[in-house]
Amino acid sequence: MHDKEVSRVESGNNSNDATANEQIDDDLNRWLPITASRKAKWWYSTFHNVTAVVGAGVLGLPYAVSQLGWIPGIGMIIISWFVTLYSLWQLVNLHEHVPGKRFDRYPELGKHVFGLKRGYWIVMPQQMIVQVASDIVYMVTGGKSLKESMHTMFHWSRGIKQTYFILFFGVLQLILSQAPNFNSLKVVSFTAAVMSLSLGTIAFAFAGHSVALEIQATIPSTPEKPSKGPMWRGVTVAYAIVAFCYLAVAASGFWAFGNLVDDDVLVTLKHPHWLIALANFMVFLHVLGSYQVFAMPVFDMIECYLVKKRHFTPGRPLRLIARSIYVVVTMFVGMCFPFFGGLLGFFGGLAFSSTSFFLPCIMWLVSQKPKRWSFHWIASWLSIIIGVSITVLAPIGGARTIIISAKNYKFFN
């Protein structure tokens, strides 16, 4: 009898502990930037996705076409568009494929598909490489674009080094990084999306998958109206914009300059000065928002770790210190290694091809188990083959560009 009472007490204690932990997780989720607000509309998804996918890398697309030729170059852009749109559709549908549960973060979906520990360590490092690498490149791009804009319009500014422009961009990010959650960035993200339409700047072709689940987490969901409906509507509009930006800039840039085009097409432009200055300033405004969209999941992970594992108290002081350290680190790295073309190729091939091309497809194959030789089975395997090929080949060219650039580079020049 005594043993039964002890067992009943222990069972009750375990139940209380589980309830307490669930309450702690719920309270934490109401504070963390990804899940703090679930009031997003479908058009929030549009401009968050445009901001995430469309960035500074389109400036290198004419150069890529010049290296590959008209048909292979444009063909690769179109193939990449279709493949990543399909893999993004997979993520949108996997977000709530378990009834009553939402996978609000990429690693959470990974843990469900591959197992708790293995899934976390398969997905989390790859996502973080995309987020951090993108922010470093945006730091370089923001500073470089502002420098080009200022130098073109104001001769007195030509004595100011690029390092100081990156520093100024970093200071602005320190301020923007204190936005509490994704939805509070909607004005910044909308401005960035508008700037991408004004010039059509695309960075890391299709790297937005690494924040897709986090964007969808901000959309309300009920059994009658799941979040995948408005999320997919926003994605399709965003991808139509992306297609226009890719093809317009790649084709017109290569048509205008041919094999003489630089890895940043704006560098190739010489006249008129006002257009060069305006285009660079639009890039600067765009990457202001892009940096924050990619930084939010990093902030979310850091703050979750500090609260749950290190027992810090959630609040403004924690947010101020943790986020500021991250911004300063990415700024310092960007100031030390501002190799635009090389960074784009190296990090792009190494990181985004996994999270955008083949990781969603692997998750789909494991969790949904499509019938062999069915459409989804074939499409998933084709995406995996293309993505793995990019992962292997692209960083080689990027590393070569970095090595060549580094020969004549001085730190903080």
PDB file of N, CA, C and O in Angstrom, residues 5 25 46 94 113 124 126 166 168 187 206 240 256 270 302 306 313 330 332-333 371 387 391 412:
ATOM      1  N   GLU A   5       1.191   4.359  -2.804  1.00  0.00           N
ATOM      2  CA  GLU A   5       1.050   5.781  -2.484  1.00  0.00           C
ATOM      3  C   GLU A   5       2.271   6.560  -2.966  1.00  0.00           C
ATOM      4  O   GLU A   5       2.143   7.664  -3.513  1.00  0.00           O
ATOM      5  N   ASP A  25       7.474  27.066 -21.324  1.00  0.00           N
ATOM      6  CA  ASP A  25       7.652  27.144 -22.776  1.00  0.00           C
ATOM      7  C   ASP A  25       6.642  28.089 -23.410  1.00  0.00           C
ATOM      8  O   ASP A  25       6.977  28.856 -24.317  1.00  0.00           O
ATOM      9  N   THR A  46       4.195  38.001 -48.150  1.00  0.00           N
ATOM     10  CA  THR A  46       4.747  38.429 -49.438  1.00  0.00           C
ATOM     11  C   THR A  46       5.986  39.271 -49.253  1.00  0.00           C
ATOM     12  O   THR A  46       7.054  38.961 -49.784  1.00  0.00           O
ATOM     13  N   LEU A  94       4.632  21.223 -44.745  1.00  0.00           N
ATOM     14  CA  LEU A  94       5.154  20.475 -43.598  1.00  0.00           C
ATOM     15  C   LEU A  94       4.987  21.245 -42.291  1.00  0.00           C
ATOM     16  O   LEU A  94       5.051  20.652 -41.214  1.00  0.00           O
ATOM     17  N   VAL A 113      11.351  15.111 -37.905  1.00  0.00           N
ATOM     18  CA  VAL A 113      11.595  14.205 -39.032  1.00  0.00           C
ATOM     19  C   VAL A 113      12.739  13.233 -38.749  1.00  0.00           C
ATOM     20  O   VAL A 113      12.627  12.025 -39.011  1.00  0.00           O
ATOM     21  N   MET A 124      19.983  22.724 -37.528  1.00  0.00           N
ATOM     22  CA  MET A 124      20.379  23.987 -36.888  1.00  0.00           C
ATOM     23  C   MET A 124      21.682  24.571 -37.438  1.00  0.00           C
ATOM     24  O   MET A 124      21.727  25.762 -37.798  1.00  0.00           O
ATOM     25  N   GLN A 126      23.136  24.186 -40.324  1.00  0.00           N
ATOM     26  CA  GLN A 126      22.967  24.643 -41.703  1.00  0.00           C
ATOM     27  C   GLN A 126      22.153  25.924 -41.771  1.00  0.00           C
ATOM     28  O   GLN A 126      22.481  26.855 -42.525  1.00  0.00           O
ATOM     29  N   ILE A 166      30.589  50.637 -43.651  1.00  0.00           N
ATOM     30  CA  ILE A 166      30.113  49.408 -43.032  1.00  0.00           C
ATOM     31  C   ILE A 166      29.812  49.654 -41.558  1.00  0.00           C
ATOM     32  O   ILE A 166      28.812  49.159 -41.017  1.00  0.00           O
ATOM     33  N   PHE A 168      28.827  52.475 -40.219  1.00  0.00           N
ATOM     34  CA  PHE A 168      27.573  53.216 -40.152  1.00  0.00           C
ATOM     35  C   PHE A 168      26.382  52.290 -40.356  1.00  0.00           C
ATOM     36  O   PHE A 168      25.369  52.374 -39.641  1.00  0.00           O
ATOM     37  N   VAL A 187       7.120  47.296 -41.484  1.00  0.00           N
ATOM     38  CA  VAL A 187       7.368  48.535 -42.223  1.00  0.00           C
ATOM     39  C   VAL A 187       8.750  48.498 -42.867  1.00  0.00           C
ATOM     40  O   VAL A 187       8.923  48.840 -44.045  1.00  0.00           O
ATOM     41  N   PHE A 206      17.547  32.699 -53.840  1.00  0.00           N
ATOM     42  CA  PHE A 206      16.590  31.817 -53.153  1.00  0.00           C
ATOM     43  C   PHE A 206      17.075  31.314 -51.793  1.00  0.00           C
ATOM     44  O   PHE A 206      16.903  30.138 -51.483  1.00  0.00           O
ATOM     45  N   ALA A 240       6.658  35.529 -58.010  1.00  0.00           N
ATOM     46  CA  ALA A 240       6.435  36.221 -59.275  1.00  0.00           C
ATOM     47  C   ALA A 240       7.339  37.450 -59.360  1.00  0.00           C
ATOM     48  O   ALA A 240       7.935  37.737 -60.413  1.00  0.00           O
ATOM     49  N   ALA A 256      23.725  44.545 -72.067  1.00  0.00           N
ATOM     50  CA  ALA A 256      24.337  45.875 -72.136  1.00  0.00           C
ATOM     51  C   ALA A 256      25.862  45.819 -72.117  1.00  0.00           C
ATOM     52  O   ALA A 256      26.524  46.575 -72.839  1.00  0.00           O
ATOM     53  N   LYS A 270      28.886  53.470 -65.588  1.00  0.00           N
ATOM     54  CA  LYS A 270      29.698  54.691 -65.461  1.00  0.00           C
ATOM     55  C   LYS A 270      28.843  55.960 -65.548  1.00  0.00           C
ATOM     56  O   LYS A 270      29.170  56.981 -64.950  1.00  0.00           O
ATOM     57  N   ILE A 302      19.374  32.490 -29.875  1.00  0.00           N
ATOM     58  CA  ILE A 302      20.249  32.971 -28.809  1.00  0.00           C
ATOM     59  C   ILE A 302      19.457  33.253 -27.535  1.00  0.00           C
ATOM     60  O   ILE A 302      19.839  32.835 -26.433  1.00  0.00           O
ATOM     61  N   LEU A 306      19.727  31.411 -23.865  1.00  0.00           N
ATOM     62  CA  LEU A 306      20.099  32.140 -22.655  1.00  0.00           C
ATOM     63  C   LEU A 306      19.046  32.013 -21.553  1.00  0.00           C
ATOM     64  O   LEU A 306      19.378  31.945 -20.369  1.00  0.00           O
ATOM     65  N   THR A 313      16.949  36.191 -17.251  1.00  0.00           N
ATOM     66  CA  THR A 313      15.573  36.688 -17.176  1.00  0.00           C
ATOM     67  C   THR A 313      15.188  37.361 -18.487  1.00  0.00           C
ATOM     68  O   THR A 313      15.892  38.253 -18.958  1.00  0.00           O
ATOM     69  N   THR A 330      29.065  40.366 -36.649  1.00  0.00           N
ATOM     70  CA  THR A 330      28.899  40.316 -38.107  1.00  0.00           C
ATOM     71  C   THR A 330      29.494  41.556 -38.766  1.00  0.00           C
ATOM     72  O   THR A 330      30.048  41.472 -39.869  1.00  0.00           O
ATOM     73  N   PHE A 332      32.119  43.272 -37.647  1.00  0.00           N
ATOM     74  CA  PHE A 332      33.578  43.139 -37.594  1.00  0.00           C
ATOM     75  C   PHE A 332      34.074  42.201 -38.692  1.00  0.00           C
ATOM     76  O   PHE A 332      35.046  42.507 -39.395  1.00  0.00           O
ATOM     77  N   VAL A 333      33.394  41.069 -38.874  1.00  0.00           N
ATOM     78  CA  VAL A 333      33.793  40.120 -39.914  1.00  0.00           C
ATOM     79  C   VAL A 333      33.629  40.751 -41.295  1.00  0.00           C
ATOM     80  O   VAL A 333      34.492  40.606 -42.166  1.00  0.00           O
ATOM     81  N   LYS A 371       5.180   7.496 -52.959  1.00  0.00           N
ATOM     82  CA  LYS A 371       5.358   6.251 -53.692  1.00  0.00           C
ATOM     83  C   LYS A 371       6.481   6.402 -54.712  1.00  0.00           C
ATOM     84  O   LYS A 371       6.620   7.427 -55.366  1.00  0.00           O
ATOM     85  N   GLY A 387      20.772  20.323 -55.968  1.00  0.00           N
ATOM     86  CA  GLY A 387      21.261  21.019 -54.786  1.00  0.00           C
ATOM     87  C   GLY A 387      22.620  20.532 -54.330  1.00  0.00           C
ATOM     88  O   GLY A 387      23.506  21.329 -53.982  1.00  0.00           O
ATOM     89  N   THR A 391      26.184  22.579 -54.046  1.00  0.00           N
ATOM     90  CA  THR A 391      26.926  22.584 -52.784  1.00  0.00           C
ATOM     91  C   THR A 391      28.385  22.219 -53.001  1.00  0.00           C
ATOM     92  O   THR A 391      29.284  22.785 -52.357  1.00  0.00           O
ATOM     93  N   PHE A 412      40.780  46.741 -43.050  1.00  0.00           N
ATOM     94  CA  PHE A 412      40.153  48.029 -42.719  1.00  0.00           C
ATOM     95  C   PHE A 412      40.565  49.130 -43.691  1.00  0.00           C
ATOM     96  O   PHE A 412      40.812  50.255 -43.314  1.00  0.00           O
TER      97      PHE A 412
END
